[in-house]
XYZ file of C-alpha atoms in Angstrom:
579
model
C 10.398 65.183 -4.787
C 11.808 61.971 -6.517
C 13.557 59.060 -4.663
C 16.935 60.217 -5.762
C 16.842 63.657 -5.394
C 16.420 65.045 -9.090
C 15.807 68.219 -8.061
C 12.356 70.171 -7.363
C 9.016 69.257 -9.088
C 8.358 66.732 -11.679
C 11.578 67.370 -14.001
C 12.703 64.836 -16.419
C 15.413 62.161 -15.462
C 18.725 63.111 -15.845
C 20.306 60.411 -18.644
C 23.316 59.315 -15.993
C 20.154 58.194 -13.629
C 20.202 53.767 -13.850
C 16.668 54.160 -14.074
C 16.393 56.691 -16.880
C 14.025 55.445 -19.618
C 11.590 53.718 -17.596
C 8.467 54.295 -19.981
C 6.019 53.448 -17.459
C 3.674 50.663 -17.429
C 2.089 52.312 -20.893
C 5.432 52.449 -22.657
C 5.252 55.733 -22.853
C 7.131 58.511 -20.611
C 4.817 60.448 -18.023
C 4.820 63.938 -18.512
C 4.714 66.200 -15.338
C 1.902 66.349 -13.516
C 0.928 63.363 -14.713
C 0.824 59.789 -13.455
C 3.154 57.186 -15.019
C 1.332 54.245 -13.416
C -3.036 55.077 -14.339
C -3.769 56.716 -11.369
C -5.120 60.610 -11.125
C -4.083 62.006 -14.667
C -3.791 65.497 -13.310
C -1.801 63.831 -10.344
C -3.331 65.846 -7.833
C -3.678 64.956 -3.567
C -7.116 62.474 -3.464
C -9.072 65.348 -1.285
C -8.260 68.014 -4.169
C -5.760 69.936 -2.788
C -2.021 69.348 -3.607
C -0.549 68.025 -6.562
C 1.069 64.472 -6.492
C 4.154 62.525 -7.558
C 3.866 59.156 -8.233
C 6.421 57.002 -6.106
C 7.299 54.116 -8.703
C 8.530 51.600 -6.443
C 7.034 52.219 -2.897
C 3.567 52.219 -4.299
C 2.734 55.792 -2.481
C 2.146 59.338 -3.413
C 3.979 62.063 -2.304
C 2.666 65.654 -2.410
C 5.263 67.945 -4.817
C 7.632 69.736 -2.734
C 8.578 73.040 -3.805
C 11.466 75.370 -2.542
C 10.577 77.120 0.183
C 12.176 78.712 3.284
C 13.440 76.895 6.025
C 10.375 77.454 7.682
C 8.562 75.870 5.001
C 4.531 75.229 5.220
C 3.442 71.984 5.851
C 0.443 70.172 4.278
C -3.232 71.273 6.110
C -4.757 68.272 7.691
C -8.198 66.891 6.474
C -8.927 64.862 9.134
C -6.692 62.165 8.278
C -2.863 61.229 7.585
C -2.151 61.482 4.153
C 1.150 59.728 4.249
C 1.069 56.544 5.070
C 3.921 55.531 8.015
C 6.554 53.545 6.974
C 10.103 52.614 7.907
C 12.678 54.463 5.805
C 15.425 52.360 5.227
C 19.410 54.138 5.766
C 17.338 57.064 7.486
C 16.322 55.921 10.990
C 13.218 57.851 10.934
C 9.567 55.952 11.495
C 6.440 57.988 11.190
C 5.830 58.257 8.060
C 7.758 60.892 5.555
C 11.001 61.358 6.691
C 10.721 65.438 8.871
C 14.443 67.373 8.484
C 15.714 67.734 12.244
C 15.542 71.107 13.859
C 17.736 73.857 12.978
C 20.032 74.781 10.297
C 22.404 72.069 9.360
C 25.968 72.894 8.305
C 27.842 72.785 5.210
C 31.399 74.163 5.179
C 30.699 77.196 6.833
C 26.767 77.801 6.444
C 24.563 77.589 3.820
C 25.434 78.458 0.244
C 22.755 80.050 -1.643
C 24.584 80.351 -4.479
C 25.319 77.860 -8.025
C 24.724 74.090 -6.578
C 22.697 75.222 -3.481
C 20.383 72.481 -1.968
C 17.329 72.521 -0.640
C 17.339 72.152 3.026
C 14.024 70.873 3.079
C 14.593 67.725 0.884
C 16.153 64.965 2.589
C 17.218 63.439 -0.609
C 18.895 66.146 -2.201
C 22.547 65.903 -2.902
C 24.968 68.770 -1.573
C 27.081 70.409 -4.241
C 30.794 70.031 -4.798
C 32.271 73.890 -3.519
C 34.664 73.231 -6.059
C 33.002 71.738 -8.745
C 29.472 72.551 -8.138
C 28.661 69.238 -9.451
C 26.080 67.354 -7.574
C 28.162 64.204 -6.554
C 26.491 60.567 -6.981
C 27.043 58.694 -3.686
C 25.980 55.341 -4.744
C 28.863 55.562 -7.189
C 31.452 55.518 -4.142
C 33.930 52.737 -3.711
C 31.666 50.322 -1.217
C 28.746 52.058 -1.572
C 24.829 50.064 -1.876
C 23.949 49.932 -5.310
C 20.243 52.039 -5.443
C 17.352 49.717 -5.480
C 15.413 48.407 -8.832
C 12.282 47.850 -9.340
C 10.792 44.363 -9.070
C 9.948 43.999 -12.947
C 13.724 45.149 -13.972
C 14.991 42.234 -11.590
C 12.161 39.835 -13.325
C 13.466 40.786 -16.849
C 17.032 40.246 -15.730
C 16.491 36.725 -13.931
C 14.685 36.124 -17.322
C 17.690 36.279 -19.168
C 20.384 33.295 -19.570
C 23.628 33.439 -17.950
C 22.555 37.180 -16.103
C 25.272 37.615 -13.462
C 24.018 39.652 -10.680
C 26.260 42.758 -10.231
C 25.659 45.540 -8.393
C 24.073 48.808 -10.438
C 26.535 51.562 -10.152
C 25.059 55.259 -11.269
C 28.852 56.204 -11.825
C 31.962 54.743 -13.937
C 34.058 53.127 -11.700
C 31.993 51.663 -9.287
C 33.370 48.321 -7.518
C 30.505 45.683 -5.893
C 31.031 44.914 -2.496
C 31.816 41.607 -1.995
C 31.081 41.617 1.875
C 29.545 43.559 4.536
C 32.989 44.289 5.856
C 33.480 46.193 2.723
C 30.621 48.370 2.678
C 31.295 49.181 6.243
C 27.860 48.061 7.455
C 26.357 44.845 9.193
C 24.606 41.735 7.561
C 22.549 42.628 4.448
C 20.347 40.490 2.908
C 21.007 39.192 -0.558
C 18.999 40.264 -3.431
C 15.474 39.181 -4.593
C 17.694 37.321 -8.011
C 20.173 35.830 -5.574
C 17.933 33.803 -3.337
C 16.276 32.713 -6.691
C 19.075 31.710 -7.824
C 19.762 29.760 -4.024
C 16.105 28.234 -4.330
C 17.176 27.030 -8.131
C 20.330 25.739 -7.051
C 18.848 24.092 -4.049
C 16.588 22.140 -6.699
C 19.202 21.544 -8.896
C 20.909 19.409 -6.506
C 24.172 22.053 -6.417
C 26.145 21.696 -3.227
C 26.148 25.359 -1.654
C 29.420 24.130 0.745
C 31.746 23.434 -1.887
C 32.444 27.278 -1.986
C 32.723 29.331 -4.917
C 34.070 28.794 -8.475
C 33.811 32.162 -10.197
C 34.944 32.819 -13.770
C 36.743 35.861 -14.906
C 34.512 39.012 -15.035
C 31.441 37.045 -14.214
C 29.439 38.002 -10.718
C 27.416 34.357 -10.705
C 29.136 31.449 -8.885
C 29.169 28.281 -11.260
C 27.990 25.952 -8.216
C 29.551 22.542 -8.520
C 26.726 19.688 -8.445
C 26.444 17.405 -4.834
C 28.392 13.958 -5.627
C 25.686 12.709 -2.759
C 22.699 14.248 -4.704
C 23.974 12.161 -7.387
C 24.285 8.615 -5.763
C 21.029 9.553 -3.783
C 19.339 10.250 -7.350
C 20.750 6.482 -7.920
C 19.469 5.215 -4.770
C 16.423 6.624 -5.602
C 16.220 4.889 -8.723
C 16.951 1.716 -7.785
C 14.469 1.670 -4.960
C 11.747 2.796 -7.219
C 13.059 -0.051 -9.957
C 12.895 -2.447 -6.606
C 9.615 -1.688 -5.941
C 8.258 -1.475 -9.631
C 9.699 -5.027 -10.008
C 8.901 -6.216 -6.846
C 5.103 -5.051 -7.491
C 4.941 -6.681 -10.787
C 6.436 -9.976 -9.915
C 3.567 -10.338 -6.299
C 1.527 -9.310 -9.307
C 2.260 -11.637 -11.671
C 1.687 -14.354 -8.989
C -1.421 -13.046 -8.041
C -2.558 -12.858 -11.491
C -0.844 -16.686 -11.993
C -2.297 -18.494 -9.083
C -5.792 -17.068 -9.904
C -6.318 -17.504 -13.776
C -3.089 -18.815 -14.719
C -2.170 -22.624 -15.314
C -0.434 -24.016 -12.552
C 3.720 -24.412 -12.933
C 4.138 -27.999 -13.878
C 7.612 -29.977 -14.778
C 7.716 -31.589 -18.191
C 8.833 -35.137 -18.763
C 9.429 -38.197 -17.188
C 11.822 -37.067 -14.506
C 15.394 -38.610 -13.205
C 16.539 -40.332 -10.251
C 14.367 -41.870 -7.737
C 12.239 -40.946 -4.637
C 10.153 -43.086 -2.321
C 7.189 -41.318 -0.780
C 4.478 -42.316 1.474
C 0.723 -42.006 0.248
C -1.341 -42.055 3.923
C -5.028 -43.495 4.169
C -7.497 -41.323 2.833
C -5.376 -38.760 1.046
C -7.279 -36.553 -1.059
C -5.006 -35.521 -4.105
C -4.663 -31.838 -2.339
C -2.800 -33.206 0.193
C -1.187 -36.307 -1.890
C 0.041 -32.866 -4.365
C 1.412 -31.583 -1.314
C 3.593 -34.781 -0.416
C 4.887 -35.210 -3.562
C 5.816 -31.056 -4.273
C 7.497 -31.413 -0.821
C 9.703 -34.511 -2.058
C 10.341 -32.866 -5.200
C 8.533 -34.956 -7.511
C 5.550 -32.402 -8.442
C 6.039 -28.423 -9.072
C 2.803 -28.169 -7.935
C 0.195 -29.120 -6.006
C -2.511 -27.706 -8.592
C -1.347 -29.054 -11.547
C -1.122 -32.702 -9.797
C -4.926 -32.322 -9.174
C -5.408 -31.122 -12.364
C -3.419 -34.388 -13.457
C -5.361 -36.119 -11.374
C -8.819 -35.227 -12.662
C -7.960 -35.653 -16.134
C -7.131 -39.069 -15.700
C -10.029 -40.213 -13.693
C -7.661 -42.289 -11.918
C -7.812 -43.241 -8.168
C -4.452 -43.160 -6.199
C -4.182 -46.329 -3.510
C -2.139 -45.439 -0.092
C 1.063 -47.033 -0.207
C 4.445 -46.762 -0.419
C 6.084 -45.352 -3.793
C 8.862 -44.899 -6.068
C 8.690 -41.931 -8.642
C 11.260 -39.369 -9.967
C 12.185 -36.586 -9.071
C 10.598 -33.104 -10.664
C 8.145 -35.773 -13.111
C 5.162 -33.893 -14.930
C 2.341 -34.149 -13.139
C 0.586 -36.138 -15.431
C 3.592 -38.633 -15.609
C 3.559 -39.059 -11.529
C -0.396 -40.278 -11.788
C 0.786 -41.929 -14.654
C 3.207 -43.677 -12.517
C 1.071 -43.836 -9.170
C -1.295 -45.583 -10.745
C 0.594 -48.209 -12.652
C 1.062 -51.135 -11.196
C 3.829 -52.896 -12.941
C 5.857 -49.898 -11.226
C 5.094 -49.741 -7.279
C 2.468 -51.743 -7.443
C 1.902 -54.805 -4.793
C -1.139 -56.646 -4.873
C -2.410 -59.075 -2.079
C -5.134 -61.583 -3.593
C -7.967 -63.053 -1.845
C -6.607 -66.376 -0.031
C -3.196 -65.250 -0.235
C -0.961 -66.948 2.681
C 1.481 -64.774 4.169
C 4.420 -66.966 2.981
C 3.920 -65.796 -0.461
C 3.499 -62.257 0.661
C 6.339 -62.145 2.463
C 8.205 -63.537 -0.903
C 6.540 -61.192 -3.106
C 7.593 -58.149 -0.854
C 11.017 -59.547 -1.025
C 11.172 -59.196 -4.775
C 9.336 -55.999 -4.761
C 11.190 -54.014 -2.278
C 15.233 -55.813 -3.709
C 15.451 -57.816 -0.322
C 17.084 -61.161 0.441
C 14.456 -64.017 0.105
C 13.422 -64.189 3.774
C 14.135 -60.887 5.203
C 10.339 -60.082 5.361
C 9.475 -63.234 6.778
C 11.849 -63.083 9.904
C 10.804 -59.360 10.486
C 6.842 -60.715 10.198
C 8.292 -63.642 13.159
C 10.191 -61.071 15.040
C 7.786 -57.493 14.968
C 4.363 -59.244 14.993
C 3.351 -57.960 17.869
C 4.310 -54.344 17.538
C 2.759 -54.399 13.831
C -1.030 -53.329 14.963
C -2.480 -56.405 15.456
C -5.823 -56.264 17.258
C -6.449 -57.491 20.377
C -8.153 -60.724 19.583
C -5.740 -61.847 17.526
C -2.957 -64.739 18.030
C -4.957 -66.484 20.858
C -3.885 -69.912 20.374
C -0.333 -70.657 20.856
C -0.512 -73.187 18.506
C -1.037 -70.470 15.720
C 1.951 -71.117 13.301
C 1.735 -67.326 12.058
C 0.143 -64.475 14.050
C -0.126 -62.445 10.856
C -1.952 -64.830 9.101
C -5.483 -63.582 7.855
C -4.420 -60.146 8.633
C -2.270 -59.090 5.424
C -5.398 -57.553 3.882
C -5.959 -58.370 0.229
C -5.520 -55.094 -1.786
C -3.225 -53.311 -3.891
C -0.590 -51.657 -2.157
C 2.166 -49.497 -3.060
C 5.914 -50.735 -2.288
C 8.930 -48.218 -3.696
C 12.582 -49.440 -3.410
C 13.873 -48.041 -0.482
C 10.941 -48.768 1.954
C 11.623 -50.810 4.737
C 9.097 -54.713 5.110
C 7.918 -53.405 9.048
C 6.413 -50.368 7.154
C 4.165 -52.539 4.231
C 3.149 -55.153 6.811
C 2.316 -52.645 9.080
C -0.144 -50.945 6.310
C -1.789 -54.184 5.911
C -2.476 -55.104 9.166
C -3.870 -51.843 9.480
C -6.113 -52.471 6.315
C -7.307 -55.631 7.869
C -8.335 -54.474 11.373
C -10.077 -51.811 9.279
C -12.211 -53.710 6.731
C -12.938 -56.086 10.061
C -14.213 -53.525 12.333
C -17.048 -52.857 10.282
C -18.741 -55.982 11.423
C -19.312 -56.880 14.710
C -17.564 -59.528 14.941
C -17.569 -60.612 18.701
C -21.804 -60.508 18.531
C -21.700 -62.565 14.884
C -19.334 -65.255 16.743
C -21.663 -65.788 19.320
C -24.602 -65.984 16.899
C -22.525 -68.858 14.514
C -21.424 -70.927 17.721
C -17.798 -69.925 17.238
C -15.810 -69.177 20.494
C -14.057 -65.701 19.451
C -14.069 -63.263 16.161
C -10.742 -64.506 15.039
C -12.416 -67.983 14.366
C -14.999 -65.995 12.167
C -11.854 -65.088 9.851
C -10.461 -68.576 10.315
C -13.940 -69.648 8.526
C -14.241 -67.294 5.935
C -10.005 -68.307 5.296
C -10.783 -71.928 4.843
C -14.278 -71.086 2.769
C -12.139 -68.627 0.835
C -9.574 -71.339 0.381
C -11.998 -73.973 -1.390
C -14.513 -72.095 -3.379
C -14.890 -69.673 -6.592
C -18.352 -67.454 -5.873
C -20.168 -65.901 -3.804
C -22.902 -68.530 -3.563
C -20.161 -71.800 -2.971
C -18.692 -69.581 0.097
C -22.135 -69.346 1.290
C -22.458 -73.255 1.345
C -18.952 -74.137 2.052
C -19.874 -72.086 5.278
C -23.071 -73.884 5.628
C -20.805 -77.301 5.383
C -18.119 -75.874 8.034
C -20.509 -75.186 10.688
C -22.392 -78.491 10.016
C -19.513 -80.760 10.516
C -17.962 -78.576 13.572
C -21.185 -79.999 15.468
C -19.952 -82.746 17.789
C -22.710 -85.101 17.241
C -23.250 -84.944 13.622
C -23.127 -88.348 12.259
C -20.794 -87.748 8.500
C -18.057 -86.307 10.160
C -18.453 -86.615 13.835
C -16.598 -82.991 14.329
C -13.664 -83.366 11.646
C -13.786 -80.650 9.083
C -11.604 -83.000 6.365
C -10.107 -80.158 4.353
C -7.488 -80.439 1.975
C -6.403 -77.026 1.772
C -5.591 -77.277 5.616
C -3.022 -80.254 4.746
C -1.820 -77.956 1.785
C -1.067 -75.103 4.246
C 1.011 -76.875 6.341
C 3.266 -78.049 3.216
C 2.983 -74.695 1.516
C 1.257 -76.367 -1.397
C -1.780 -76.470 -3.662
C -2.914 -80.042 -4.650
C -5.938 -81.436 -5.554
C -5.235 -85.395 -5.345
C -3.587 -86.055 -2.035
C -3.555 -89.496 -0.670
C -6.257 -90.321 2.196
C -3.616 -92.300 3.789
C -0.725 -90.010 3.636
C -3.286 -86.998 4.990
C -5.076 -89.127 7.701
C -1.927 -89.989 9.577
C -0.194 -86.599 9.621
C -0.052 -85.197 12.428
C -0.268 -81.964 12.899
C -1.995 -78.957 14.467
C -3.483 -77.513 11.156
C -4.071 -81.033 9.501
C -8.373 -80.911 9.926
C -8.246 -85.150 9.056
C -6.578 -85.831 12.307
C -7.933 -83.079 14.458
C -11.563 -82.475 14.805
C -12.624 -78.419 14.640
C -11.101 -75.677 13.189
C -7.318 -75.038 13.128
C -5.232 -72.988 15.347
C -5.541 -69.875 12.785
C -6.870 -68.539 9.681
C -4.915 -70.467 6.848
C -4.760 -67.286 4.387
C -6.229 -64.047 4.207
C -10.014 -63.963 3.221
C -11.108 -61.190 1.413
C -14.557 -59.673 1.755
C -16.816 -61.703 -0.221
C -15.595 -64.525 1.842
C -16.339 -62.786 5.100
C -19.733 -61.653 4.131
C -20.233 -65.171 3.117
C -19.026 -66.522 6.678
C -21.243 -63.797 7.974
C -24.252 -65.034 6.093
C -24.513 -68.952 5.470
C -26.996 -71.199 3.846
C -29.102 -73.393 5.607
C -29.840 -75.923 3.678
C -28.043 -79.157 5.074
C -24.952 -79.271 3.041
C -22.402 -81.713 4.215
C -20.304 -82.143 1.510
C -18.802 -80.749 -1.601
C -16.187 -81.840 -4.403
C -15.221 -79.454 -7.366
C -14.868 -81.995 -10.676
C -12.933 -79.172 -13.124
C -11.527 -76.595 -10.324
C -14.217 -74.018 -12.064
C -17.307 -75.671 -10.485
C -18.204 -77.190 -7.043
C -21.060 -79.544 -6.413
C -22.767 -80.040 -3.022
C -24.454 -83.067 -1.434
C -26.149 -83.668 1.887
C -24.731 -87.186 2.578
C -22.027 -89.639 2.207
C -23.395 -91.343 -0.321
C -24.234 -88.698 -3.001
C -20.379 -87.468 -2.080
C -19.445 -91.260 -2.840
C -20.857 -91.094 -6.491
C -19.459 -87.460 -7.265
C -15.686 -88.846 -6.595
C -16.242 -91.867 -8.747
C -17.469 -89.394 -11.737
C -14.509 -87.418 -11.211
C -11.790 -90.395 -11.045
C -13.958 -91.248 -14.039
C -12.745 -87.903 -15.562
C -9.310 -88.016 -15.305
C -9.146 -91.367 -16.440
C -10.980 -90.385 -19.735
C-alpha cells in the first residue's frame, strides 16, 4: 500500500498524482515488485517471506497489502518487529504501522461492496463518491495541507531563481492557506524552502518586521532591506578603515623612529626664542630643550646635527628661531658673533657689566647696579667679600669663559652663571690648605694673587715669577720693598684704566685702599678675574729670589733680584721710547 492510497499492490501512479513521474534515483520507473531506490530487486520482506514496497520518502518498507476480509491475517512474527515505530503524523496513532480500530466503520449506511468500494483495511484509501463513484482527492479541498514532497523536489525547486513557494494542490482549484486559522488547525511549521529562504534573508540583511510586500500572483514576499543593516554595514566600514589607518600610521612611526631619518625643519627659522642651556647638558637633553621651545622638530636630528659638526655647545643663555633646522640651531649655538659672551682672563667686572649691557639691549649701567644690589643672593661662596673695604664683591668671581646671553634674558641670571662657574673651577683646589702653605690669611687672597699676577704678565712662566715677586715683597722685613707690593695695575683699577707710564709722584700720594704704593700688602680684593693659568701659577711659584720685574715692549717681561739691576732695566726702556 502506497502513501496516498493508489489502490492495492504495486500499480502504476495515476497521472493526476503531484508525484507522478518520479523515475527513481536510476531515472528509470520501478516496475512492480521491484525497488525504485537499489534495495532487494525482487522487493521481498529481509527474512524471505513477504513481498515489499518501497516507501520513497519515509525511508521504510512496508509489506504489500492485499484485499482481504475484515478479519484480515496479519504478518507471522520472526522474533522481531518488522516495522519500525514511528509517529504518524494527522493519524494519532504511535506504535508503529498505523492498526484500523475495532469494528466495522460506517459509510452511509454500511459498507458498499459494490463500484468504488474501499478497502477497510487500508487506512489510506479514499472512500468513493455514492454518486459519482469517483475517488475524491482531499488535499485538493479549499484549506486543505498540500501532501508532502520529497526532500530532492524541494532542493531542485530552491535551486531555481525567483521559485515562489506555493502550496502543491493534486486538484484544479486548490487555494494555499495563508494561516492556520484557515486550514482549521493549530501552528504549523513552515516549510523546509521557507526557513531557507528566512536563514538567506537573515544574511542578506532583510528586515523580517517590515511585513510583507507581495506582488501579484507571486507566493514569495519581496523583503525590504534593514535601513540599520545598512548604516551598521557603514559603521562597520569605517571602524575597520579607523583601525586599518590607525595601524598603519603607529606603524609608520614605528618603522620611522627605528630606521627612518629623524623629522627635521628646513631653513633658518623666524622670530626669536631665548632658551637656557644648563651645565653639563648632553645634546639629548639640550635636543629636548630646544624641541620643547619650538626651535628643533626633533631631538634626534639635533644630535645628529650635533655630531656632524663636531661642535661643542657652552651652557648659557640663547637666542635662536623658532622651528630652525637642526643643523642651523648648532650652527647658531655655536657662533659667537650671535649669543655669544666671552669673559677674558683679567677681565674687571666693570667691563663685564658693560659688555652684558650691550649684549643683552640694556641701559649702560643696569647690570652694574643689579651686580651692587643682588651680590649677595648671586652664589657667592662663603669666603668671599671679607673685607669691607672690597670695592666689588663680585670681583674675581665673573669666571672667564664664553657664555651664552640671548635678548630677552635678564643680567641676575648671566652673573649668576658666572659666579657659579667660578666657585666651580675654584673648588677643585684646596684652597683654604694652599693659603696656609703660601702665608696668605684666607683663599680669597689666593685669587687676589693670581688677579694681580694675571694683571701684569703674558705666560705661564712670568705668572710663576710675578708670584714669586708678590710673596717676596709681602714679607715685612724684606729690605727692597719693606712690605709694599708697588703695582701699577692696582692704581689702574681704581681709575678704570690701563697705563703703562704713570707718574711716581701722582701714584705715591694717592690715597686709596687699592693703591699698593701707599699701602703695604695686598688690596682689599682681587682686582679682575684670573683665569686658570694664573691660579695654577699662584698655586705653584718660583723660588728663585725675584724682586722685581719691568716689561720693555708689553710682549716680554724681565726679572731682577735687586734694586739696582731694576734701576738699569728702566733706564734701557726710557732709552726706548726716546729712540
Amino acid at each position: 500500500m502506497t502513501e496516498y492510497g493508489r489502490g492495492p499492490g504495486s500499480q502504476p501512479w495515476h497521472p493526476d498524482d503531484p508525484l507522478y513521474g518520479d523515475q527513481g534515483w536510476g531515472g528509470q520507473q520501478a516496475g512492480a515488485g521491484h525497488d525504485p531506490y537499489g534495495q532487494d530487486p525482487l522487493g521481498q520482506d529481509p527474512l524471505g517471506q513477504q513481498p515489499y514496497v518501497q516507501d520513497p520518502y519515509g525511508g521504510q518498507q512496508y509489506p504489500e497489502q492485499y484485499p482481504q476480509s475484515q478479519d484480515y491475517q496479519q504478518y507471522p512474527q520472526h522474533g522481531h518487529q518488522p516495522y519500525p515505530q514511528q509517529q504518524w503524523e494527522g493519524q494519532g496513532h504511535e506504535g508503529g504501522y498505523p492498526q484500523q480500530p475495532q469494528g466495522e466503520a460506517q459509510h452511509a449506511g454500511g459498507w458498499d461492496p459494490g463500484y468504488g468500494a474501499t478497502d477497510p483495511t487500508d487506512p489510506y484509501a479514499r472512500p468513493a463518491d455514492p454518486h459519482t463513484g469517483e475517488h475524491p482527492d482531499h488535499y485538493a479541498a479549499p484549506g486543505a495541507y498540500p501532501p508532502p514532497e520529497p526532500h530532492y523536489a524541494r532542493r531542485q525547486q530552491d535551486q531555481q531563481p525567483g521559485y515562489a513557494q506555493e502550496p502543491v494542490a493534486a486538484g484544479a482549484g486548490a487555494a494555499a492557506p495563508s494561516s492556520p486559522a484557515e486550514t482549521g488547525g493549530g501552528p504549523t511549521e513552515p516549510e523546509p524552502s521557507e526557513q531557507d529562504d528566512r536563514i538567506r534573508a537573515f544574511l542578506a540583511g532583510d528586515d523580517e518586521d517590515d511585513g510583507p510586500d507581495e506582488e501579484p500572483g507571486r507566493g514569495r514576499r519581496n523583503k525590504k532591506p534593514k535601513r540599520r543593516s545598512g548604516l551598521a554595514c557603514l559603521f562597520t566600514a569605517v571602524v575597520l578603515v579607523g583601525a586599518v589607518g590607525g595601524g598603519g600610521y603607529y606603524g609608520y612611526q614605528f618603522w620611522q623612529s627605528r630606521f627612518g631619518e629623524p623629522a627635521d625643519y628646513s631653513g633658518q627659522g623666524t622670530g626669536q626664542v631665548t632658551v637656557e642651556i644648563p651645565e653639563g647638558a648632553g645634546g639629548a637633553e639640550i635636543g629636548r630643550i630646544l624641541t620643547d621651545a619650538g626651535v628643533v622638530k626633533s631631538s634626534g636630528a639635533f644630535v645628529k646635527a650635533v655630531e656632524d659638526s663636531g661642535k661643542f655647545i657652552q651652557p648659557g643663555s640663547y637666542t635662536l628661531r623658532k622651528e630652525m633646522s637642526a643643523a642651523a640651531a648648532v650652527e647658531m649655538l655655536t657662533d659667537g658673533s650671535a649669543n655669544g659672551l666671552t669673559i677674558f682672563e683679567g677681565m674687571r667686572n666693570a667691563n663685564i657689566y658693560a659688555a652684558i649691557d650691550k649684549k643683552i639691549g640694556l641701559k649702560a649701567g643696569t647690570t652694574a647696579d643689579v651686580a651692587k644690589r643682588e651680590a649677595k643672593n648671586l652664589g657667592l661662596p662663603d669666603w668671599a667679600d671679607d673685607n669691607p673695604k672690597i670695592k666689588d664683591p663680585l670681583e674675581g668671581f665673573l669666571y672667564p669663559a664664553r657664555y651664552n646671553v640671548g635678548k630677552g634674558t635678564k643680567p641676575e641670571a648671566v652673573l649668576r652663571q658666572m659666579v657659579k662657574t667660578a666657585t666651580a673651577e675654584y673648588a677643585k683646589y684646596d684652597l683654604a690648605g694652599e693659603a696656609k702653605k703660601l702665608g696668605l690669611d684666607s683663599p680669597l687672597q689666593v685669587i687676589n694673587v693670581a688677579s694681580l699676577v694675571q694683571a701684569e704678565g703674558v705666560t705661564h712662566d712670568e705668572y710663576r715669577k710675578m708670584a714669586e715677586v708678590v710673596y717676596n715683597r709681602l714679607k715685612p722685613d724684606n729690605s727692597e720693598t719693606y712690605g709694599k707690593l708697588q703695582f701699577d695695575s692696582t692704581y689702574n683699577y681704581i681709575k678704570n684704566q690701563s697705563k703703562t707710564d704713570i707718574g711716581l709722584d701722582e701714584i705715591k700720594n694717592y690715597d686709596n685702599p687699592y693703591n699698593t704704593y701707599f699701602y703695604k700688602g695686598l688690596p682689599p680684593g682681587p682686582i679682575g678675574n684670573p683665569g686658570k693659568d694664573a691660579l695654577k701659577a699662584v698655586l705653584n711659584p718660583t723660588h728663585d729670589g725675584w724682586f722685581y720685574f719691568l716689561s720693555l715692549d708689553s710682549k716680554t717681561t724681565k726679572f731682577t733680584k735687586t734694586y739696582t739691576e731694576f734701576q738699569k732695566l728702566y733706564n734701557e726702556y726710557k732709552n726706548q721710547k726716546k729712540g
